[in-house]
Coordinates of C-alpha atoms in Angstrom, one line a residue:
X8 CA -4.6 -23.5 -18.1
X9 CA -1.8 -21.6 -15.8
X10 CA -2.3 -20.1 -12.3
X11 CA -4.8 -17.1 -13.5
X12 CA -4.7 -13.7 -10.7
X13 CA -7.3 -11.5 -10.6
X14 CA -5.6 -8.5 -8.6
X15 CA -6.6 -4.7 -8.4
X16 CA -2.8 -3.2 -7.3
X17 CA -4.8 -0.3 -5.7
X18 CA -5.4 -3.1 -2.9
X19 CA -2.7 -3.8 -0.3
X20 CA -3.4 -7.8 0.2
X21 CA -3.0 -7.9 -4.1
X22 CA 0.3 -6.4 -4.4
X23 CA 1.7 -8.4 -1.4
X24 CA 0.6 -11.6 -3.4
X25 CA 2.0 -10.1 -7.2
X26 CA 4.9 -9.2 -5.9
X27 CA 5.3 -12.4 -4.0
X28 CA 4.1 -14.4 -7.3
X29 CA 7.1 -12.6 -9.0
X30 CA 10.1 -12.9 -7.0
X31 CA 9.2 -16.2 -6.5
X32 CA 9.0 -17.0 -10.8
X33 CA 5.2 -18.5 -10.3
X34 CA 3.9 -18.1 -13.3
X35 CA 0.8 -16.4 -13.8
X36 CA -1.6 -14.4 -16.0
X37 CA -2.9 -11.6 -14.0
X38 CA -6.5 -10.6 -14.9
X39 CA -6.7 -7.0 -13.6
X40 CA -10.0 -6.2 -11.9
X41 CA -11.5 -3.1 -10.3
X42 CA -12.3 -3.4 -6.7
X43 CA -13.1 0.2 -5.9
X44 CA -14.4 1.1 -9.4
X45 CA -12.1 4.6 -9.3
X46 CA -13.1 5.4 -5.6
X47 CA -10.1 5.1 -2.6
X48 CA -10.0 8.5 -0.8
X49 CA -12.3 11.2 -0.1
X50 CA -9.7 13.6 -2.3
X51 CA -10.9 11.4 -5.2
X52 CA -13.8 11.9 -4.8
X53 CA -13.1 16.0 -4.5
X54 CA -14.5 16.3 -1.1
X55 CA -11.8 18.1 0.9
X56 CA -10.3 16.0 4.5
X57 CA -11.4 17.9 7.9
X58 CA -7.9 19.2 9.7
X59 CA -9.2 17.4 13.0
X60 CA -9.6 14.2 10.9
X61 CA -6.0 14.7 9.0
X62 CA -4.0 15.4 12.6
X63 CA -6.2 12.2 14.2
X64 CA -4.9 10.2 11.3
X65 CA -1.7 11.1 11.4
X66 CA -1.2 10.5 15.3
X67 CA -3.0 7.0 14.6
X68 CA -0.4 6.2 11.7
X69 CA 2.7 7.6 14.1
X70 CA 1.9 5.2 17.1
X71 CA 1.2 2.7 14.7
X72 CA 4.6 3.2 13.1
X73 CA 6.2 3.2 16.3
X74 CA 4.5 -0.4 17.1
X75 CA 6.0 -1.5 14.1
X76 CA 9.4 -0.4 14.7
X77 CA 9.4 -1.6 18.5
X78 CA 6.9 -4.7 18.5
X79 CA 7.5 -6.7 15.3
X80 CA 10.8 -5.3 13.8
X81 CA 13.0 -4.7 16.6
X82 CA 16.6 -5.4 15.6
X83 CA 16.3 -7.5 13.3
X84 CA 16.7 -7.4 8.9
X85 CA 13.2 -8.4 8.6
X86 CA 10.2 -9.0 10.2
X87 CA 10.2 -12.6 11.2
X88 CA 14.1 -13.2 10.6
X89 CA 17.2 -12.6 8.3
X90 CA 15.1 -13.2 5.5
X91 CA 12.2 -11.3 3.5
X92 CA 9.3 -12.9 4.0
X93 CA 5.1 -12.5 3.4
X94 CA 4.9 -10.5 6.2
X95 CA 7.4 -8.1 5.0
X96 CA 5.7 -7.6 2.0
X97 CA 2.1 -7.4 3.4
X98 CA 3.5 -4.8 5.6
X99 CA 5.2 -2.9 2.8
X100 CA 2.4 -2.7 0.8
X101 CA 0.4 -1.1 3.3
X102 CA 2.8 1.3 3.9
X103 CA 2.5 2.4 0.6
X104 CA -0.6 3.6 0.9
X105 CA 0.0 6.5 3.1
X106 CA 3.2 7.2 0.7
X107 CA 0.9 7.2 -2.5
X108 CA -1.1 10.1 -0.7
X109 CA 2.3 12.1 0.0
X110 CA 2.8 11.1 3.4
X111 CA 6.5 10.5 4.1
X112 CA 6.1 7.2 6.7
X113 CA 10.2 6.7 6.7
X114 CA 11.4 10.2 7.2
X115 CA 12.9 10.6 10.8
X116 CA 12.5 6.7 11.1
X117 CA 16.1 5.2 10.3
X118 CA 15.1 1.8 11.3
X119 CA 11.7 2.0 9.3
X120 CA 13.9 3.5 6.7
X121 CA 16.6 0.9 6.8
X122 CA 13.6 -2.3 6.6
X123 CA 12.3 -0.4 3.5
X124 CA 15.1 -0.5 1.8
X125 CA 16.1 -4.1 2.8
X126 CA 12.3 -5.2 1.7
X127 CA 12.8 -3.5 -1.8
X128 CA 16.3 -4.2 -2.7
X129 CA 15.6 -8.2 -1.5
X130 CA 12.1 -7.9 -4.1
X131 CA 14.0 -5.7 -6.6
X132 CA 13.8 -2.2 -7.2
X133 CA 12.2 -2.5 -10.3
X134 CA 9.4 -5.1 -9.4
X135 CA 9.1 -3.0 -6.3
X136 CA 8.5 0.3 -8.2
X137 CA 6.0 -2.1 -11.0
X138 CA 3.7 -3.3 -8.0
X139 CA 3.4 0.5 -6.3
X140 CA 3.0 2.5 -9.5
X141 CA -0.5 2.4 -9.6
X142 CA -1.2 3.1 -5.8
X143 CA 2.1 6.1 -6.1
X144 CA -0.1 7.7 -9.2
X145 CA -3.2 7.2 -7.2
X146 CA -3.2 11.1 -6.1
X147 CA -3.0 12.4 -9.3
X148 CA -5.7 10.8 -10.7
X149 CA -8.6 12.9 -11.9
X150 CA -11.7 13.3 -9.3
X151 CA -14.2 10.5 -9.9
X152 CA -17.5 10.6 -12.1
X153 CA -19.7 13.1 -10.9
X154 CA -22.5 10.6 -11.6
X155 CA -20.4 7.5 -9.2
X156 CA -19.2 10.4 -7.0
X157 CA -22.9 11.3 -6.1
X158 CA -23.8 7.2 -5.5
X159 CA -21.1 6.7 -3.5
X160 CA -20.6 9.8 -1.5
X161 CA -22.4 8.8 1.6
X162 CA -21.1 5.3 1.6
X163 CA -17.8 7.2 1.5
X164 CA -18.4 9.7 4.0
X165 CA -20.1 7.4 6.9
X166 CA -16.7 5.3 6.4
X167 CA -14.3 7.8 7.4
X168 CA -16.4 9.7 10.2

């Protein structure tokens, strides 16, 4: 039996490896699992985020951003060097998320911009775009079960607050 991957391309840390897998020609046969069962963000779940809680977010993300851009990317192609490497794409991926929500993380960041582009051109557009479907469709997705919605809800809630 070949190398088997049981991934859930919702999750960061999963698409980092399935991309990585793929540029790399490890064969595999992915076994897609659920790790959130349907639930990643309070919108999801139809529960509305506070204004306070969106602008503390968004400030987190922005300094966060910046870190990235002084601290680990500085002048260089990539990451750790002229190459794409894990980090890269761990980093990408998590990126992504905010994107998937509608959060433009690379607008007004030319360097940011720049590395994105470098990341997905050295993966491939197309395997780029294949790994982040699921998390860029990920806001249009219908509201969860009323019946999970109500189980999970505080779980949810006392997460976020």
């Amino acid at each position: 039996m070949g190398l088997e991957l049981y991934l859930d391309l919702l999750s960061q840390p999963c698409r980092a490896i399935y991309i990585f897998a793929k540029k790399n020609r490890i064969p595999f046969e992915m076994r897609t699992v659920e790790l959130l069962k349907g639930v990643m963000f309070p919108v999801f779940l139809g529960e509305p985020v506070s204004p306070e809680m969106l602008a503390t977010t968004l400030a987190e993300l922005d300094v966060t951003l910046q870190l990235l851009e002084d601290k680990f990317l500085q002048n260089k192609a990539f990451l750790i060097g002229p190459h794409v490497s894990l980090a890269d794409l761990v980093a990408i991926t998590e990126l992504m998320h905010p994107v998937g929500a509608g959060c433009q993380v690379f607008e007004g960041r030319p360097k940011l911009a720049a590395w994105y582009r470098r990341v997905e051109a050295a993966v491939g557009e197309d395997l780029f775009r294949e790994a982040h479907e699921v998390i860029l469709k990920a806001k249009d997705s219908p509201p969860a079960d009323p019946t999970i919605k109500q189980k999970l809800m505080p779980a949810v809630l006392a997460m976020i607050r």
